[in-house]
Amino acid sequence: MILGVGADLADIRRIERTLERFGERFVQRVFTEIEQAKSERRRARAASYAKRWAAKEACAKALGTGLRMGVAWREMGVVNLPSGQPTMRLTGGAAARLAALTPPGREAVIHLTITDDHPWAQAFVVIEARPAAPAR
């Protein structure tokens, strides 16, 4: 069962200008520590941040709230599964919104794909509700 779908397209040049203008203040306000560590290691730093920006926007759209109703930037973070596949880790108000969307007896799974081709970064998010695994 699909709970939500979101997409976003970000201009890498805009994120680059924002990084130049606001620097650490912007990074700290928007990105999780994991996202910062990953992006700061990249040669294409602005593209890495732009992909994560797009992922957050897409996730907020999939949650049906946008960045309001208790959902904040740092409560949605791009993380990688052991396979390397990206997904989103939600905390705070974003996690509460996801829990409210998820029907009883189901567990939410967030599917994420991110890409960039200068000057664009793009992300798609699909939130799926699967039958919950039986308790052991």
Coordinates of C-alpha atoms in Angstrom, one line a residue:
M1 CA 0.0 0.0 0.0
I2 CA 1.4 3.4 -1.0
L3 CA 1.1 6.1 1.7
G4 CA 2.7 8.9 -0.1
V5 CA 4.8 10.0 -3.1
G6 CA 7.0 13.1 -3.4
A7 CA 9.5 14.5 -6.0
D8 CA 11.8 17.5 -6.1
L9 CA 14.2 19.1 -8.4
A10 CA 16.9 21.4 -7.0
D11 CA 19.3 23.7 -8.7
I12 CA 22.8 22.9 -7.6
R13 CA 24.0 26.4 -8.4
R14 CA 21.4 27.8 -6.0
I15 CA 22.6 25.5 -3.2
E16 CA 26.2 26.5 -4.0
R17 CA 25.3 30.2 -3.7
T18 CA 23.5 29.5 -0.4
L19 CA 26.5 27.6 0.9
E20 CA 28.8 30.5 0.0
R21 CA 26.5 33.1 1.5
F22 CA 25.4 31.4 4.7
G23 CA 28.0 28.6 5.1
E24 CA 27.9 26.7 8.4
R25 CA 24.7 28.4 9.5
F26 CA 22.8 26.9 6.5
V27 CA 24.4 23.5 6.9
Q28 CA 23.7 23.2 10.6
R29 CA 20.1 24.4 10.2
V30 CA 19.1 22.0 7.4
F31 CA 21.4 18.9 7.4
T32 CA 21.9 16.1 9.9
E33 CA 25.4 15.2 11.1
I34 CA 25.4 12.1 8.8
E35 CA 24.5 14.2 5.8
Q36 CA 27.1 16.8 6.6
A37 CA 29.9 14.2 7.0
K38 CA 29.0 12.5 3.7
S39 CA 28.7 15.8 1.8
E40 CA 31.9 17.4 3.2
R41 CA 33.9 14.4 1.9
R42 CA 32.6 14.9 -1.6
R43 CA 34.5 16.8 -4.3
A44 CA 31.1 17.9 -5.6
R45 CA 30.1 19.2 -2.2
A46 CA 27.2 21.5 -3.4
A47 CA 25.8 18.7 -5.6
S48 CA 25.8 16.3 -2.6
Y49 CA 24.0 18.9 -0.4
A50 CA 21.6 19.6 -3.3
K51 CA 20.6 16.0 -3.6
R52 CA 19.9 15.8 0.1
W53 CA 17.9 19.1 0.0
A54 CA 15.8 17.6 -2.8
A55 CA 15.3 14.4 -0.8
K56 CA 14.1 16.3 2.2
E57 CA 11.6 18.3 0.0
A58 CA 10.4 15.1 -1.7
C59 CA 10.0 13.3 1.7
A60 CA 8.0 16.3 3.2
K61 CA 5.7 16.1 0.1
A62 CA 5.3 12.3 0.5
L63 CA 4.4 12.9 4.2
G64 CA 1.6 15.2 2.9
T65 CA 2.8 18.1 5.1
G66 CA 5.6 20.0 3.3
L67 CA 7.8 21.7 5.8
R68 CA 5.1 22.6 8.3
M69 CA 2.8 20.9 10.7
G70 CA 5.7 19.9 13.0
V71 CA 8.0 18.6 10.2
A72 CA 11.4 20.2 10.2
W73 CA 14.5 19.9 7.9
R74 CA 16.8 18.1 10.4
E75 CA 14.1 15.5 11.2
M76 CA 14.5 14.0 7.8
G77 CA 17.9 12.7 6.9
V78 CA 19.3 10.7 4.0
V79 CA 21.1 7.6 5.2
N80 CA 22.4 4.5 3.4
L81 CA 21.4 0.9 4.0
P82 CA 24.3 -1.6 4.3
S83 CA 23.8 -2.3 0.5
G84 CA 24.5 1.4 -0.2
Q85 CA 20.9 2.1 -1.2
P86 CA 19.7 5.5 0.1
T87 CA 16.7 5.9 2.3
M88 CA 15.4 8.4 4.8
R89 CA 15.6 8.3 8.6
L90 CA 12.9 10.3 10.3
T91 CA 12.9 11.7 13.8
G92 CA 10.7 14.1 15.8
G93 CA 7.7 15.5 14.1
A94 CA 8.5 13.9 10.8
A95 CA 8.6 10.4 12.5
A96 CA 5.3 11.3 14.3
R97 CA 3.7 12.2 11.0
L98 CA 4.9 9.0 9.4
A99 CA 3.5 7.0 12.4
A100 CA 0.1 8.8 12.0
L101 CA 0.0 7.9 8.3
T102 CA 0.8 4.2 8.9
P103 CA -2.3 1.9 9.4
P104 CA -2.3 -0.5 12.3
G105 CA -0.6 -3.8 11.6
R106 CA 1.6 -2.2 8.9
E107 CA 5.2 -0.8 9.0
A108 CA 6.3 2.1 6.8
V109 CA 9.2 1.7 4.4
I110 CA 10.7 4.8 2.7
H111 CA 12.1 4.3 -0.8
L112 CA 14.4 7.0 -2.1
T113 CA 16.3 7.6 -5.3
I114 CA 18.6 10.6 -5.7
T115 CA 20.6 11.8 -8.7
D116 CA 22.4 14.8 -10.1
D117 CA 23.4 16.0 -13.5
H118 CA 24.8 19.6 -13.1
P119 CA 23.0 21.9 -12.7
W120 CA 20.2 19.7 -11.4
A121 CA 19.7 17.4 -8.4
Q122 CA 16.6 15.3 -8.2
A123 CA 14.9 13.1 -5.7
F124 CA 11.9 10.8 -5.6
V125 CA 10.4 9.4 -2.4
V126 CA 7.7 6.6 -2.1
I127 CA 6.4 5.7 1.3
E128 CA 5.0 2.2 1.4
A129 CA 3.1 0.4 4.2
R130 CA 3.9 -3.3 4.4
P131 CA 2.4 -5.8 6.7
A132 CA 4.2 -5.7 10.0
A133 CA 6.6 -8.6 10.7
P134 CA 5.2 -10.9 13.3
A135 CA 6.6 -10.4 16.8
R136 CA 9.0 -13.0 18.0

